[in-house]
Amino acid sequence: LFCPPPLWASMLEIAFQVPWLYGTIGLFVLVAGLLFVGMKFIGRWISDQQLARVHPPNARKLSNEDFEALCCRTGLSRSEISRLYMSFMKITDGNSHEEAEKIIQEVPYFQGPLQDRMLSALKLPEQIDFVILASALSVFSERAALDDKMRFLFRLYSSDVTGTVSKQDLTNLMDDVLPEFPDDDERNRLIDRAVQGTFEELCGSSEDQELGMEQFQMAATPLIGERCTIFF
């Protein structure tokens, strides 16, 4: 006995025949676009609700114009700005300004042996507001220029304003990041060999005492995009 196909099967067959096919494709595109826009607004609403829950009563709230200006200024996304602002509000208890040293110590992204170097490497003043903080941290964005990341990393390695990275700078850096050894002499010898080898490879001689930006770029360029990026 002949069994007619169910109604939905007939409708699908018609939908994928010319000229109905073009209308079907258009409908799919329209629905996908509406879903994308809807999810975008839902994500923004969730972000705003999270921000409202931690927002101290005396703190200024960020408007849509504030978000747009900060996103344009820093290259960070609205979600990243929102999360950074939540951290800033918690640390400052709703105050508009705070000591930069306190912010660096309490922001979770900088926990580690290089934390003490961040203040000078980011070129932060003693007192900062959220705009200054977001602008400084924009160097960690995946959208930041590689030249900006390079200059930041160079300042992180250098301990002074001479515009170079000395052997002592590199020794101090390795001393900060290298874990403790049972034998301190062995640890010091390892650091010394690493420093001497680095200068010999980049400068052609271990007798040179300083690295300029050009030599520093030779070593840092392959890794800078990955190692100098934070997803806030």
mmCIF file of C-alpha atoms in Angstrom:
data_model
loop_
_atom_site.group_PDB
_atom_site.id
_atom_site.type_symbol
_atom_site.label_atom_id
_atom_site.label_comp_id
_atom_site.label_asym_id
_atom_site.label_seq_id
_atom_site.Cartn_x
_atom_site.Cartn_y
_atom_site.Cartn_z
ATOM 1 C CA LEU A 1 0.000 0.000 0.000
ATOM 2 C CA PHE A 2 1.137 3.511 -0.835
ATOM 3 C CA CYS A 3 1.852 5.650 2.237
ATOM 4 C CA PRO A 4 1.968 9.387 1.584
ATOM 5 C CA PRO A 5 5.033 11.131 3.025
ATOM 6 C CA PRO A 6 4.470 13.116 6.200
ATOM 7 C CA LEU A 7 3.637 16.784 5.838
ATOM 8 C CA TRP A 8 7.036 18.005 7.098
ATOM 9 C CA ALA A 9 8.848 15.922 4.493
ATOM 10 C CA SER A 10 6.762 17.416 1.718
ATOM 11 C CA MET A 11 7.407 20.922 2.991
ATOM 12 C CA LEU A 12 11.161 20.306 3.093
ATOM 13 C CA GLU A 13 11.123 18.961 -0.442
ATOM 14 C CA ILE A 14 9.309 22.068 -1.680
ATOM 15 C CA ALA A 15 11.572 24.416 0.327
ATOM 16 C CA PHE A 16 14.686 23.145 -1.430
ATOM 17 C CA GLN A 17 13.330 23.465 -4.947
ATOM 18 C CA VAL A 18 13.814 26.495 -7.198
ATOM 19 C CA PRO A 19 12.487 29.178 -6.746
ATOM 20 C CA TRP A 20 11.703 28.361 -3.113
ATOM 21 C CA LEU A 21 15.377 27.519 -2.493
ATOM 22 C CA TYR A 22 16.427 31.198 -2.609
ATOM 23 C CA GLY A 23 13.788 32.137 -0.087
ATOM 24 C CA THR A 24 14.878 29.270 2.176
ATOM 25 C CA ILE A 25 18.517 30.419 2.076
ATOM 26 C CA GLY A 26 17.453 33.979 2.801
ATOM 27 C CA LEU A 27 15.386 32.814 5.752
ATOM 28 C CA PHE A 28 18.302 30.817 7.162
ATOM 29 C CA VAL A 29 20.591 33.864 6.831
ATOM 30 C CA LEU A 30 18.011 36.082 8.527
ATOM 31 C CA VAL A 31 17.529 33.645 11.425
ATOM 32 C CA ALA A 32 21.313 33.256 11.870
ATOM 33 C CA GLY A 33 21.717 37.043 11.897
ATOM 34 C CA LEU A 34 18.964 37.467 14.471
ATOM 35 C CA LEU A 35 20.518 34.770 16.665
ATOM 36 C CA PHE A 36 23.928 36.447 16.454
ATOM 37 C CA VAL A 37 22.519 39.848 17.407
ATOM 38 C CA GLY A 38 20.423 38.309 20.160
ATOM 39 C CA MET A 39 23.378 36.457 21.677
ATOM 40 C CA LYS A 40 25.473 39.627 21.514
ATOM 41 C CA PHE A 41 22.896 41.591 23.490
ATOM 42 C CA ILE A 42 22.379 38.732 25.938
ATOM 43 C CA GLY A 43 26.142 38.576 26.561
ATOM 44 C CA ARG A 44 26.236 42.328 27.102
ATOM 45 C CA TRP A 45 23.264 42.120 29.511
ATOM 46 C CA ILE A 46 24.925 39.318 31.510
ATOM 47 C CA SER A 47 28.158 41.331 31.672
ATOM 48 C CA ASP A 48 26.268 44.404 32.887
ATOM 49 C CA GLN A 49 24.462 42.349 35.531
ATOM 50 C CA GLN A 50 27.756 40.924 36.808
ATOM 51 C CA LEU A 51 29.178 44.430 36.945
ATOM 52 C CA ALA A 52 26.146 45.717 38.838
ATOM 53 C CA ARG A 53 26.471 43.009 41.514
ATOM 54 C CA VAL A 54 30.010 44.029 42.466
ATOM 55 C CA HIS A 55 29.587 47.745 41.858
ATOM 56 C CA PRO A 56 30.073 49.679 45.131
ATOM 57 C CA PRO A 57 27.198 52.131 45.770
ATOM 58 C CA ASN A 58 29.511 55.157 45.641
ATOM 59 C CA ALA A 59 31.239 54.159 42.416
ATOM 60 C CA ARG A 60 30.559 55.707 39.028
ATOM 61 C CA LYS A 61 28.972 53.326 36.556
ATOM 62 C CA LEU A 62 30.280 53.021 33.035
ATOM 63 C CA SER A 63 27.834 54.153 30.369
ATOM 64 C CA ASN A 64 27.601 52.745 26.854
ATOM 65 C CA GLU A 65 29.543 55.804 25.677
ATOM 66 C CA ASP A 66 32.267 55.029 28.237
ATOM 67 C CA PHE A 67 32.526 51.464 26.987
ATOM 68 C CA GLU A 68 32.714 52.567 23.364
ATOM 69 C CA ALA A 69 35.388 55.175 24.111
ATOM 70 C CA LEU A 70 37.490 52.716 26.142
ATOM 71 C CA CYS A 71 37.188 49.977 23.508
ATOM 72 C CA CYS A 72 38.309 52.444 20.836
ATOM 73 C CA ARG A 73 41.153 53.790 22.992
ATOM 74 C CA THR A 74 42.542 50.458 24.173
ATOM 75 C CA GLY A 75 41.573 47.860 21.576
ATOM 76 C CA LEU A 76 40.046 45.738 24.350
ATOM 77 C CA SER A 77 36.592 44.219 23.957
ATOM 78 C CA ARG A 78 33.575 45.348 25.978
ATOM 79 C CA SER A 79 33.724 42.111 28.005
ATOM 80 C CA GLU A 80 37.416 42.657 28.804
ATOM 81 C CA ILE A 81 36.734 46.265 29.832
ATOM 82 C CA SER A 82 33.882 45.084 32.033
ATOM 83 C CA ARG A 83 35.988 42.435 33.789
ATOM 84 C CA LEU A 84 38.867 44.858 34.315
ATOM 85 C CA TYR A 85 36.481 47.443 35.735
ATOM 86 C CA MET A 86 35.056 44.870 38.157
ATOM 87 C CA SER A 87 38.584 44.124 39.397
ATOM 88 C CA PHE A 88 39.361 47.846 39.658
ATOM 89 C CA MET A 89 36.176 48.518 41.650
ATOM 90 C CA LYS A 90 36.922 45.700 44.079
ATOM 91 C CA ILE A 91 40.461 46.905 44.685
ATOM 92 C CA THR A 92 39.595 50.601 45.062
ATOM 93 C CA ASP A 93 36.297 50.042 46.924
ATOM 94 C CA GLY A 94 34.586 52.318 44.449
ATOM 95 C CA ASN A 95 37.133 55.144 44.467
ATOM 96 C CA SER A 96 38.027 56.722 41.133
ATOM 97 C CA HIS A 97 41.787 56.832 41.868
ATOM 98 C CA GLU A 98 44.179 54.456 43.613
ATOM 99 C CA GLU A 99 47.897 53.946 44.071
ATOM 100 C CA ALA A 100 49.306 52.168 41.030
ATOM 101 C CA GLU A 101 51.478 49.921 43.204
ATOM 102 C CA LYS A 102 48.417 48.602 45.045
ATOM 103 C CA ILE A 103 46.599 47.929 41.771
ATOM 104 C CA ILE A 104 49.530 45.973 40.339
ATOM 105 C CA GLN A 105 49.866 43.944 43.536
ATOM 106 C CA GLU A 106 46.198 42.994 43.693
ATOM 107 C CA VAL A 107 45.266 42.551 40.027
ATOM 108 C CA PRO A 108 45.438 38.748 39.574
ATOM 109 C CA TYR A 109 47.067 38.825 36.135
ATOM 110 C CA PHE A 110 50.480 39.921 37.453
ATOM 111 C CA GLN A 111 51.043 37.445 40.252
ATOM 112 C CA GLY A 112 54.560 36.071 39.919
ATOM 113 C CA PRO A 113 58.259 36.860 40.114
ATOM 114 C CA LEU A 114 58.076 39.801 37.676
ATOM 115 C CA GLN A 115 55.310 41.638 39.506
ATOM 116 C CA ASP A 116 57.668 44.236 41.003
ATOM 117 C CA ARG A 117 58.895 45.182 37.515
ATOM 118 C CA MET A 118 55.415 45.909 36.116
ATOM 119 C CA LEU A 119 55.050 49.377 37.604
ATOM 120 C CA SER A 120 58.012 50.831 35.715
ATOM 121 C CA ALA A 121 57.550 48.679 32.600
ATOM 122 C CA LEU A 122 53.964 49.937 32.192
ATOM 123 C CA LYS A 123 55.119 53.521 32.911
ATOM 124 C CA LEU A 124 52.354 54.099 35.441
ATOM 125 C CA PRO A 125 52.206 57.244 37.616
ATOM 126 C CA GLU A 126 51.802 56.951 41.389
ATOM 127 C CA GLN A 127 48.046 57.533 41.275
ATOM 128 C CA ILE A 128 45.907 56.089 38.482
ATOM 129 C CA ASP A 129 42.269 55.944 37.471
ATOM 130 C CA PHE A 130 40.581 53.249 35.419
ATOM 131 C CA VAL A 131 41.226 54.947 32.080
ATOM 132 C CA ILE A 132 44.973 55.085 32.765
ATOM 133 C CA LEU A 133 44.973 51.449 33.895
ATOM 134 C CA ALA A 134 43.016 50.186 30.878
ATOM 135 C CA SER A 135 45.211 52.200 28.509
ATOM 136 C CA ALA A 136 48.379 50.751 30.054
ATOM 137 C CA LEU A 137 47.070 47.176 30.010
ATOM 138 C CA SER A 138 46.028 47.462 26.371
ATOM 139 C CA VAL A 139 49.593 46.435 25.474
ATOM 140 C CA PHE A 140 48.608 42.873 26.469
ATOM 141 C CA SER A 141 45.692 42.778 24.032
ATOM 142 C CA GLU A 142 46.008 40.395 21.098
ATOM 143 C CA ARG A 143 45.152 43.401 18.935
ATOM 144 C CA ALA A 144 48.017 45.558 20.251
ATOM 145 C CA ALA A 145 50.832 46.428 17.851
ATOM 146 C CA LEU A 146 53.881 44.171 18.106
ATOM 147 C CA ASP A 147 56.129 47.236 18.359
ATOM 148 C CA ASP A 148 54.264 48.335 21.509
ATOM 149 C CA LYS A 149 54.622 44.867 22.991
ATOM 150 C CA MET A 150 58.331 44.876 22.135
ATOM 151 C CA ARG A 151 58.952 48.207 23.859
ATOM 152 C CA PHE A 152 57.070 47.033 26.947
ATOM 153 C CA LEU A 153 59.041 43.791 27.124
ATOM 154 C CA PHE A 154 62.304 45.696 26.653
ATOM 155 C CA ARG A 155 61.439 47.952 29.626
ATOM 156 C CA LEU A 156 60.526 44.850 31.634
ATOM 157 C CA TYR A 157 64.003 43.405 31.080
ATOM 158 C CA SER A 158 65.907 46.665 31.549
ATOM 159 C CA SER A 159 66.490 48.026 35.049
ATOM 160 C CA ASP A 160 67.381 51.603 34.106
ATOM 161 C CA VAL A 161 66.748 54.317 31.523
ATOM 162 C CA THR A 162 69.881 53.736 29.428
ATOM 163 C CA GLY A 163 67.864 52.117 26.650
ATOM 164 C CA THR A 164 69.798 48.851 26.850
ATOM 165 C CA VAL A 165 69.601 45.461 28.542
ATOM 166 C CA SER A 166 72.852 44.745 30.343
ATOM 167 C CA LYS A 167 74.297 41.445 31.448
ATOM 168 C CA GLN A 168 73.399 42.362 35.001
ATOM 169 C CA ASP A 169 69.807 43.036 33.932
ATOM 170 C CA LEU A 170 69.533 39.597 32.363
ATOM 171 C CA THR A 171 71.235 37.981 35.358
ATOM 172 C CA ASN A 172 68.823 39.659 37.763
ATOM 173 C CA LEU A 173 65.855 38.613 35.646
ATOM 174 C CA MET A 174 66.910 34.983 35.534
ATOM 175 C CA ASP A 175 67.588 35.070 39.260
ATOM 176 C CA ASP A 176 63.991 36.244 39.773
ATOM 177 C CA VAL A 177 62.318 33.599 37.609
ATOM 178 C CA LEU A 178 64.563 30.564 38.147
ATOM 179 C CA PRO A 179 63.472 28.273 40.998
ATOM 180 C CA GLU A 180 65.775 27.557 43.922
ATOM 181 C CA PHE A 181 68.417 24.829 43.575
ATOM 182 C CA PRO A 182 69.791 22.636 46.383
ATOM 183 C CA ASP A 183 73.209 23.957 45.382
ATOM 184 C CA ASP A 184 73.377 27.764 45.039
ATOM 185 C CA ASP A 185 76.747 27.594 43.273
ATOM 186 C CA GLU A 186 75.332 25.309 40.588
ATOM 187 C CA ARG A 187 72.380 27.679 40.132
ATOM 188 C CA ASN A 188 74.674 30.691 39.739
ATOM 189 C CA ARG A 189 76.851 28.840 37.220
ATOM 190 C CA LEU A 190 73.760 27.914 35.191
ATOM 191 C CA ILE A 191 72.607 31.556 35.142
ATOM 192 C CA ASP A 192 76.066 32.759 34.155
ATOM 193 C CA ARG A 193 76.338 30.259 31.287
ATOM 194 C CA ALA A 194 72.878 31.227 30.035
ATOM 195 C CA VAL A 195 73.698 34.950 30.110
ATOM 196 C CA GLN A 196 77.061 34.487 28.411
ATOM 197 C CA GLY A 197 75.529 32.236 25.748
ATOM 198 C CA THR A 198 72.717 34.715 25.076
ATOM 199 C CA PHE A 199 75.133 37.611 24.543
ATOM 200 C CA GLU A 200 77.432 35.490 22.383
ATOM 201 C CA GLU A 201 74.554 34.402 20.143
ATOM 202 C CA LEU A 202 72.962 37.851 19.793
ATOM 203 C CA CYS A 203 76.090 40.046 19.745
ATOM 204 C CA GLY A 204 78.623 37.639 18.267
ATOM 205 C CA SER A 205 80.757 37.894 21.404
ATOM 206 C CA SER A 206 80.254 37.297 25.111
ATOM 207 C CA GLU A 207 82.491 40.301 25.813
ATOM 208 C CA ASP A 208 79.692 42.774 25.003
ATOM 209 C CA GLN A 209 78.014 44.081 28.129
ATOM 210 C CA GLU A 210 74.731 45.446 26.749
ATOM 211 C CA LEU A 211 71.948 44.516 24.332
ATOM 212 C CA GLY A 212 70.316 47.231 22.233
ATOM 213 C CA MET A 213 66.777 47.074 20.914
ATOM 214 C CA GLU A 214 67.917 45.512 17.628
ATOM 215 C CA GLN A 215 69.601 42.542 19.320
ATOM 216 C CA PHE A 216 66.716 42.233 21.771
ATOM 217 C CA GLN A 217 64.217 42.025 18.912
ATOM 218 C CA MET A 218 66.151 39.134 17.378
ATOM 219 C CA ALA A 219 65.491 37.052 20.476
ATOM 220 C CA ALA A 220 62.027 38.299 21.442
ATOM 221 C CA THR A 221 60.174 38.588 18.113
ATOM 222 C CA PRO A 222 59.323 34.862 17.666
ATOM 223 C CA LEU A 223 57.694 34.679 21.102
ATOM 224 C CA ILE A 224 56.336 38.143 21.782
ATOM 225 C CA GLY A 225 52.827 37.655 20.403
ATOM 226 C CA GLU A 226 52.220 34.580 22.542
ATOM 227 C CA ARG A 227 54.119 35.503 25.702
ATOM 228 C CA CYS A 228 52.943 39.129 25.866
ATOM 229 C CA THR A 229 49.206 38.535 25.449
ATOM 230 C CA ILE A 230 46.625 38.336 28.231
ATOM 231 C CA PHE A 231 42.930 37.604 27.731
ATOM 232 C CA PHE A 232 41.336 39.676 30.457
#
